Amino acid sequence: MGLASDQECAGLLSRHFGVPSIALDEFAIDPAILPLVSGDRARRHQMVPISRAGPTLTIATADPTNVPAIDDIRFTTGCNVETVVATEASLGRTVDRCYPAAGRGVAAAPSALDAASRALEDVSLAEPADSEVFEDLEEISAASLARQGQDAPIVRLVNIVLMSAVQKGASDIHIEPYERELRVRYRIDGRLHEVMAPPLKFRDAITSRLKIMAKLDIAEKRLPQDGRIKIRYADDGATKHIDFRVSSLPTLFGEKLVLRLLDRGTLMLDMRTLGLEPESLARFEAAIEKPWGMVLVTGPTGSGKTNTLYSSMERLNRPATNIMTAEDPIEFNVPGIN
């Protein structure tokens, strides 16, 4: 809301948590300790190692309460980790300065957007790339749409869009056609950010590729459709699985696609980790334990409704209790629940 500066917030956090604050822009970081934390991990957690004394590594962070990130660095470095507080803006500049090759992409340099641009340049089509508006979409055959969707550069571009969203911690991907442009946006921390605008001529190919992956009918353009994409990827040597819930909606200039990222690894099923005040948590637990009535959980995208509901089901999930849910689509499969 503009009521406090980054520096004021950092100072307040420092006093509140009892940890020192640091002006990163004026601090000389020893280059020898930077390899302890990879550029990808530093950018993902927004944490930078600044010094090391024996087995103790000091890192700068804007959020000293981010225990999972601190534990991740403790595990990967084998060091005891101490934190100091810095502003978000100075952390971003320091990460860019200390890890210039890390980029902001899927795994390493170059950035995902640079890779996406190169993937687009690899597609050699005769039409101009600026503002072709397609008419008579129904005349394009399903077979030709499938061929477009499987074209290698389009496959790479779609993979980059999906993996970049995972890397940036996005909750949704919006792919939106307009009269003279195609826009791709990520929802990060509840707010949409435009990340790229591929040429309009790739609209049908991108849409077809995603619909093929989600097992939707690529010939159907006039009705909404829902599907799911399951992908597997390697992260720091470990194989992880993530689902994308895909919704297509016909609009004036083509089909809009929205993909919701469903990462089971980020689902917290312990109600004590939801962030509720003790009094509110006690009232909520008492309400869900009753065998009658209704509890409404409401809020905007990314506010924690799914985590709250699945945590509630996990709390009630006992052999003596019958639980059935009404979900379309089902976001996560929980054993013992119908």
GROMACS .gro file of C-alpha atoms in nm:
model
  338
    1MET     CA    1   0.000   0.000   0.000
    2GLY     CA    2   0.305   0.226  -0.004
    3LEU     CA    3   0.286   0.298   0.369
    4ALA     CA    4   0.634   0.166   0.444
    5SER     CA    5   0.954   0.129   0.246
    6ASP     CA    6   1.142  -0.198   0.196
    7GLN     CA    7   1.414  -0.075   0.431
    8GLU     CA    8   1.163   0.006   0.705
    9CYS     CA    9   1.004  -0.338   0.671
   10ALA     CA   10   1.346  -0.504   0.691
   11GLY     CA   11   1.428  -0.308   1.005
   12LEU     CA   12   1.097  -0.406   1.164
   13LEU     CA   13   1.151  -0.774   1.079
   14SER     CA   14   1.501  -0.752   1.226
   15ARG     CA   15   1.370  -0.620   1.557
   16HIS     CA   16   1.071  -0.856   1.562
   17PHE     CA   17   1.268  -1.178   1.501
   18GLY     CA   18   1.581  -1.069   1.682
   19VAL     CA   19   1.813  -1.119   1.384
   20PRO     CA   20   2.049  -0.858   1.235
   21SER     CA   21   1.964  -0.668   0.920
   22ILE     CA   22   2.210  -0.604   0.638
   23ALA     CA   23   2.247  -0.356   0.353
   24LEU     CA   24   2.337  -0.602   0.079
   25ASP     CA   25   2.417  -0.335  -0.178
   26GLU     CA   26   2.705  -0.218   0.043
   27PHE     CA   27   2.825  -0.562   0.157
   28ALA     CA   28   3.119  -0.738  -0.011
   29ILE     CA   29   3.030  -1.106  -0.044
   30ASP     CA   30   3.315  -1.356  -0.061
   31PRO     CA   31   3.290  -1.517  -0.408
   32ALA     CA   32   3.433  -1.842  -0.268
   33ILE     CA   33   3.114  -1.920  -0.073
   34LEU     CA   34   2.867  -1.854  -0.357
   35PRO     CA   35   2.901  -2.208  -0.506
   36LEU     CA   36   2.768  -2.350  -0.177
   37VAL     CA   37   2.420  -2.238  -0.287
   38SER     CA   38   2.329  -2.283  -0.654
   39GLY     CA   39   2.199  -1.986  -0.848
   40ASP     CA   40   1.875  -2.171  -0.915
   41ARG     CA   41   1.821  -2.233  -0.542
   42ALA     CA   42   1.919  -1.877  -0.447
   43ARG     CA   43   1.668  -1.736  -0.695
   44ARG     CA   44   1.393  -1.978  -0.595
   45HIS     CA   45   1.427  -1.908  -0.223
   46GLN     CA   46   1.545  -1.545  -0.260
   47MET     CA   47   1.833  -1.620  -0.024
   48VAL     CA   48   2.204  -1.539  -0.070
   49PRO     CA   49   2.502  -1.677   0.126
   50ILE     CA   50   2.708  -1.385   0.257
   51SER     CA   51   2.970  -1.537   0.489
   52ARG     CA   52   3.095  -1.860   0.642
   53ALA     CA   53   3.264  -1.921   0.977
   54GLY     CA   54   3.361  -2.286   1.017
   55PRO     CA   55   3.045  -2.500   0.997
   56THR     CA   56   2.813  -2.199   1.013
   57LEU     CA   57   2.682  -2.037   0.694
   58THR     CA   58   2.513  -1.697   0.714
   59ILE     CA   59   2.246  -1.625   0.454
   60ALA     CA   60   2.053  -1.308   0.377
   61THR     CA   61   1.677  -1.342   0.336
   62ALA     CA   62   1.367  -1.125   0.335
   63ASP     CA   63   1.171  -1.390   0.526
   64PRO     CA   64   1.351  -1.546   0.824
   65THR     CA   65   1.038  -1.755   0.894
   66ASN     CA   66   1.075  -1.954   0.570
   67VAL     CA   67   1.180  -2.271   0.751
   68PRO     CA   68   1.147  -2.511   0.451
   69ALA     CA   69   1.387  -2.295   0.244
   70ILE     CA   70   1.635  -2.265   0.532
   71ASP     CA   71   1.620  -2.642   0.590
   72ASP     CA   72   1.676  -2.699   0.218
   73ILE     CA   73   1.995  -2.491   0.226
   74ARG     CA   74   2.106  -2.655   0.552
   75PHE     CA   75   2.059  -3.000   0.396
   76THR     CA   76   2.230  -2.925   0.064
   77THR     CA   77   2.528  -2.738   0.215
   78GLY     CA   78   2.577  -2.951   0.526
   79CYS     CA   79   2.625  -2.629   0.726
   80ASN     CA   80   2.449  -2.478   1.021
   81VAL     CA   81   2.249  -2.185   0.884
   82GLU     CA   82   2.207  -1.845   1.044
   83THR     CA   83   1.995  -1.573   0.888
   84VAL     CA   84   2.014  -1.197   0.850
   85VAL     CA   85   1.735  -0.982   0.710
   86ALA     CA   86   1.763  -0.785   0.385
   87THR     CA   87   1.511  -0.606   0.167
   88GLU     CA   88   1.347  -0.793  -0.120
   89ALA     CA   89   1.473  -0.538  -0.372
   90SER     CA   90   1.836  -0.567  -0.258
   91LEU     CA   91   1.810  -0.947  -0.257
   92GLY     CA   92   1.689  -0.946  -0.617
   93ARG     CA   93   1.978  -0.721  -0.724
   94THR     CA   94   2.231  -0.930  -0.532
   95VAL     CA   95   2.109  -1.259  -0.680
   96ASP     CA   96   2.134  -1.108  -1.030
   97ARG     CA   97   2.483  -0.978  -0.954
   98CYS     CA   98   2.621  -1.291  -0.787
   99TYR     CA   99   2.456  -1.549  -1.015
  100PRO     CA  100   2.447  -1.387  -1.359
  101ALA     CA  101   2.432  -1.727  -1.531
  102ALA     CA  102   2.144  -1.856  -1.320
  103GLY     CA  103   1.885  -1.657  -1.513
  104ARG     CA  104   1.519  -1.676  -1.431
  105GLY     CA  105   1.440  -1.983  -1.631
  106VAL     CA  106   1.364  -2.348  -1.593
  107ALA     CA  107   1.701  -2.465  -1.466
  108ALA     CA  108   1.996  -2.253  -1.573
  109ALA     CA  109   2.113  -1.992  -1.823
  110PRO     CA  110   1.968  -1.869  -2.046
  111SER     CA  111   1.636  -1.760  -1.904
  112ALA     CA  112   1.315  -1.940  -1.992
  113LEU     CA  113   1.195  -1.640  -2.188
  114ASP     CA  114   1.517  -1.629  -2.390
  115ALA     CA  115   1.483  -2.000  -2.459
  116ALA     CA  116   1.121  -1.946  -2.557
  117SER     CA  117   1.221  -1.669  -2.797
  118ARG     CA  118   1.475  -1.897  -2.963
  119ALA     CA  119   1.216  -2.173  -2.988
  120LEU     CA  120   0.985  -1.932  -3.164
  121GLU     CA  121   1.259  -1.826  -3.403
  122ASP     CA  122   1.313  -2.191  -3.496
  123VAL     CA  123   0.961  -2.210  -3.637
  124SER     CA  124   0.989  -2.103  -4.000
  125LEU     CA  125   0.642  -2.020  -4.130
  126ALA     CA  126   0.564  -1.808  -4.433
  127GLU     CA  127   0.313  -1.576  -4.263
  128PRO     CA  128   0.431  -1.248  -4.109
  129ALA     CA  129   0.467  -1.265  -3.733
  130ASP     CA  130   0.301  -0.938  -3.639
  131SER     CA  131  -0.076  -0.920  -3.670
  132GLU     CA  132  -0.241  -1.189  -3.879
  133VAL     CA  133  -0.602  -1.238  -3.770
  134PHE     CA  134  -0.745  -1.582  -3.847
  135GLU     CA  135  -1.097  -1.626  -3.975
  136ASP     CA  136  -1.295  -1.940  -4.052
  137LEU     CA  137  -1.124  -2.145  -3.785
  138GLU     CA  138  -1.374  -2.425  -3.832
  139GLU     CA  139  -1.228  -2.496  -4.178
  140ILE     CA  140  -0.897  -2.616  -4.029
  141SER     CA  141  -0.903  -2.993  -3.994
  142ALA     CA  142  -0.833  -3.173  -3.669
  143ALA     CA  143  -0.549  -3.362  -3.837
  144SER     CA  144  -0.371  -3.040  -3.937
  145LEU     CA  145  -0.417  -2.899  -3.587
  146ALA     CA  146  -0.263  -3.214  -3.438
  147ARG     CA  147   0.034  -3.186  -3.675
  148GLN     CA  148   0.086  -2.823  -3.575
  149GLY     CA  149   0.065  -2.913  -3.207
  150GLN     CA  150   0.334  -3.182  -3.243
  151ASP     CA  151   0.578  -2.956  -3.431
  152ALA     CA  152   0.910  -2.979  -3.244
  153PRO     CA  153   0.966  -2.605  -3.174
  154ILE     CA  154   0.607  -2.573  -3.046
  155VAL     CA  155   0.664  -2.874  -2.818
  156ARG     CA  156   0.976  -2.706  -2.678
  157LEU     CA  157   0.796  -2.376  -2.633
  158VAL     CA  158   0.504  -2.533  -2.445
  159ASN     CA  159   0.744  -2.731  -2.225
  160ILE     CA  160   0.931  -2.409  -2.146
  161VAL     CA  161   0.606  -2.232  -2.052
  162LEU     CA  162   0.506  -2.517  -1.818
  163MET     CA  163   0.845  -2.564  -1.652
  164SER     CA  164   0.907  -2.191  -1.614
  165ALA     CA  165   0.576  -2.165  -1.428
  166VAL     CA  166   0.686  -2.445  -1.193
  167GLN     CA  167   1.022  -2.276  -1.139
  168LYS     CA  168   0.867  -1.937  -1.063
  169GLY     CA  169   0.618  -2.084  -0.817
  170ALA     CA  170   0.314  -1.982  -1.024
  171SER     CA  171  -0.029  -2.112  -0.929
  172ASP     CA  172  -0.191  -2.059  -1.273
  173ILE     CA  173  -0.098  -2.009  -1.638
  174HIS     CA  174  -0.329  -1.799  -1.858
  175ILE     CA  175  -0.292  -1.823  -2.237
  176GLU     CA  176  -0.520  -1.565  -2.395
  177PRO     CA  177  -0.585  -1.483  -2.763
  178TYR     CA  178  -0.682  -1.131  -2.866
  179GLU     CA  179  -0.743  -0.975  -3.205
  180ARG     CA  180  -0.380  -0.895  -3.276
  181GLU     CA  181  -0.180  -1.062  -2.999
  182LEU     CA  182  -0.142  -1.376  -2.792
  183ARG     CA  183  -0.065  -1.320  -2.425
  184VAL     CA  184   0.083  -1.561  -2.166
  185ARG     CA  185   0.051  -1.469  -1.799
  186TYR     CA  186   0.148  -1.640  -1.473
  187ARG     CA  187  -0.036  -1.594  -1.143
  188ILE     CA  188   0.229  -1.557  -0.874
  189ASP     CA  189   0.131  -1.478  -0.515
  190GLY     CA  190  -0.224  -1.409  -0.630
  191ARG     CA  191  -0.130  -1.151  -0.896
  192LEU     CA  192  -0.108  -1.204  -1.272
  193HIS     CA  193   0.220  -1.116  -1.447
  194GLU     CA  194   0.265  -1.107  -1.824
  195VAL     CA  195   0.566  -1.320  -1.918
  196MET     CA  196   0.559  -1.344  -2.296
  197ALA     CA  197   0.358  -1.257  -2.606
  198PRO     CA  198   0.421  -1.519  -2.879
  199PRO     CA  199   0.330  -1.417  -3.236
  200LEU     CA  200  -0.038  -1.465  -3.310
  201LYS     CA  201   0.035  -1.718  -3.584
  202PHE     CA  202   0.136  -1.973  -3.317
  203ARG     CA  203  -0.199  -1.951  -3.143
  204ASP     CA  204  -0.354  -2.265  -3.292
  205ALA     CA  205  -0.035  -2.469  -3.258
  206ILE     CA  206   0.011  -2.382  -2.889
  207THR     CA  207  -0.356  -2.444  -2.812
  208SER     CA  208  -0.354  -2.776  -2.997
  209ARG     CA  209  -0.037  -2.897  -2.823
  210LEU     CA  210  -0.182  -2.826  -2.477
  211LYS     CA  211  -0.517  -2.985  -2.566
  212ILE     CA  212  -0.339  -3.297  -2.695
  213MET     CA  213  -0.139  -3.319  -2.373
  214ALA     CA  214  -0.460  -3.279  -2.169
  215LYS     CA  215  -0.643  -3.539  -2.383
  216LEU     CA  216  -0.906  -3.288  -2.495
  217ASP     CA  217  -1.090  -3.280  -2.829
  218ILE     CA  218  -0.883  -3.049  -3.049
  219ALA     CA  219  -1.161  -3.030  -3.309
  220GLU     CA  220  -1.408  -2.890  -3.055
  221LYS     CA  221  -1.368  -2.512  -3.036
  222ARG     CA  222  -1.715  -2.392  -2.936
  223LEU     CA  223  -1.761  -2.564  -2.599
  224PRO     CA  224  -1.562  -2.541  -2.274
  225GLN     CA  225  -1.349  -2.844  -2.193
  226ASP     CA  226  -1.157  -2.964  -1.888
  227GLY     CA  227  -0.861  -3.199  -1.872
  228ARG     CA  228  -0.540  -3.275  -1.689
  229ILE     CA  229  -0.171  -3.288  -1.779
  230LYS     CA  230   0.071  -3.496  -1.573
  231ILE     CA  231   0.443  -3.424  -1.606
  232ARG     CA  232   0.755  -3.562  -1.442
  233TYR     CA  233   1.072  -3.362  -1.405
  234ALA     CA  234   1.409  -3.384  -1.229
  235ASP     CA  235   1.486  -3.132  -0.955
  236ASP     CA  236   1.828  -3.153  -0.786
  237GLY     CA  237   1.855  -3.519  -0.878
  238ALA     CA  238   1.510  -3.612  -0.745
  239THR     CA  239   1.218  -3.699  -0.972
  240LYS     CA  240   0.905  -3.497  -0.897
  241HIS     CA  241   0.552  -3.515  -1.033
  242ILE     CA  242   0.319  -3.224  -1.092
  243ASP     CA  243  -0.028  -3.201  -1.245
  244PHE     CA  244  -0.181  -2.920  -1.446
  245ARG     CA  245  -0.558  -2.886  -1.445
  246VAL     CA  246  -0.649  -2.751  -1.790
  247SER     CA  247  -0.963  -2.553  -1.875
  248SER     CA  248  -1.042  -2.425  -2.225
  249LEU     CA  249  -1.301  -2.158  -2.289
  250PRO     CA  250  -1.414  -2.022  -2.627
  251THR     CA  251  -1.368  -1.645  -2.661
  252LEU     CA  252  -1.415  -1.395  -2.941
  253PHE     CA  253  -1.071  -1.455  -3.094
  254GLY     CA  254  -1.008  -1.819  -3.011
  255GLU     CA  255  -0.981  -2.047  -2.711
  256LYS     CA  256  -0.847  -1.917  -2.382
  257LEU     CA  257  -0.659  -2.179  -2.181
  258VAL     CA  258  -0.608  -2.166  -1.805
  259LEU     CA  259  -0.379  -2.420  -1.637
  260ARG     CA  260  -0.384  -2.462  -1.258
  261LEU     CA  261  -0.065  -2.610  -1.113
  262LEU     CA  262  -0.130  -2.890  -0.864
  263ASP     CA  263   0.190  -2.978  -0.678
  264ARG     CA  264   0.134  -3.244  -0.416
  265GLY     CA  265   0.470  -3.153  -0.267
  266THR     CA  266   0.339  -2.811  -0.163
  267LEU     CA  267   0.015  -2.945  -0.014
  268MET     CA  268   0.026  -2.905   0.363
  269LEU     CA  269  -0.202  -3.153   0.540
  270ASP     CA  270  -0.115  -3.046   0.895
  271MET     CA  271  -0.372  -2.792   1.012
  272ARG     CA  272  -0.116  -2.640   1.247
  273THR     CA  273   0.086  -2.518   0.946
  274LEU     CA  274  -0.203  -2.323   0.791
  275GLY     CA  275  -0.121  -2.004   0.979
  276LEU     CA  276  -0.445  -1.978   1.177
  277GLU     CA  277  -0.442  -1.808   1.515
  278PRO     CA  278  -0.476  -2.063   1.802
  279GLU     CA  279  -0.826  -1.945   1.894
  280SER     CA  280  -0.944  -1.955   1.532
  281LEU     CA  281  -0.787  -2.298   1.480
  282ALA     CA  282  -0.965  -2.436   1.787
  283ARG     CA  283  -1.302  -2.302   1.668
  284PHE     CA  284  -1.245  -2.438   1.317
  285GLU     CA  285  -1.146  -2.784   1.446
  286ALA     CA  286  -1.454  -2.792   1.669
  287ALA     CA  287  -1.675  -2.702   1.372
  288ILE     CA  288  -1.543  -2.974   1.138
  289GLU     CA  289  -1.572  -3.239   1.410
  290LYS     CA  290  -1.948  -3.189   1.435
  291PRO     CA  291  -2.155  -3.451   1.246
  292TRP     CA  292  -2.389  -3.187   1.105
  293GLY     CA  293  -2.383  -2.837   0.962
  294MET     CA  294  -2.163  -2.666   0.706
  295VAL     CA  295  -1.830  -2.484   0.708
  296LEU     CA  296  -1.774  -2.237   0.423
  297VAL     CA  297  -1.413  -2.173   0.317
  298THR     CA  298  -1.395  -1.874   0.084
  299GLY     CA  299  -1.126  -1.650  -0.060
  300PRO     CA  300  -0.948  -1.542  -0.379
  301THR     CA  301  -0.717  -1.754  -0.593
  302GLY     CA  302  -0.413  -1.876  -0.404
  303SER     CA  303  -0.545  -1.782  -0.061
  304GLY     CA  304  -0.527  -2.138   0.076
  305LYS     CA  305  -0.879  -2.280   0.033
  306THR     CA  306  -0.757  -2.614  -0.107
  307ASN     CA  307  -0.493  -2.655   0.164
  308THR     CA  308  -0.754  -2.580   0.431
  309LEU     CA  309  -1.010  -2.826   0.294
  310TYR     CA  310  -0.765  -3.109   0.235
  311SER     CA  311  -0.614  -3.053   0.580
  312SER     CA  312  -0.964  -3.078   0.725
  313MET     CA  313  -1.028  -3.404   0.543
  314GLU     CA  314  -0.695  -3.543   0.661
  315ARG     CA  315  -0.787  -3.456   1.019
  316LEU     CA  316  -1.120  -3.644   0.986
  317ASN     CA  317  -0.979  -3.933   0.783
  318ARG     CA  318  -1.013  -4.227   1.025
  319PRO     CA  319  -1.110  -4.590   0.961
  320ALA     CA  320  -1.436  -4.537   1.156
  321THR     CA  321  -1.544  -4.239   0.943
  322ASN     CA  322  -1.695  -4.243   0.594
  323ILE     CA  323  -1.584  -3.942   0.385
  324MET     CA  324  -1.710  -3.858   0.038
  325THR     CA  325  -1.628  -3.539  -0.151
  326ALA     CA  326  -1.794  -3.365  -0.447
  327GLU     CA  327  -1.512  -3.234  -0.665
  328ASP     CA  328  -1.490  -3.160  -1.035
  329PRO     CA  329  -1.213  -3.203  -1.115
  330ILE     CA  330  -1.052  -3.385  -0.822
  331GLU     CA  331  -0.735  -3.194  -0.737
  332PHE     CA  332  -0.552  -3.446  -0.518
  333ASN     CA  333  -0.607  -3.816  -0.454
  334VAL     CA  334  -0.612  -3.894  -0.080
  335PRO     CA  335  -0.627  -4.261   0.031
  336GLY     CA  336  -0.933  -4.342   0.243
  337ILE     CA  337  -1.153  -4.073   0.086
  338ASN     CA  338  -1.413  -4.136  -0.185
   0.00000   0.00000   0.00000
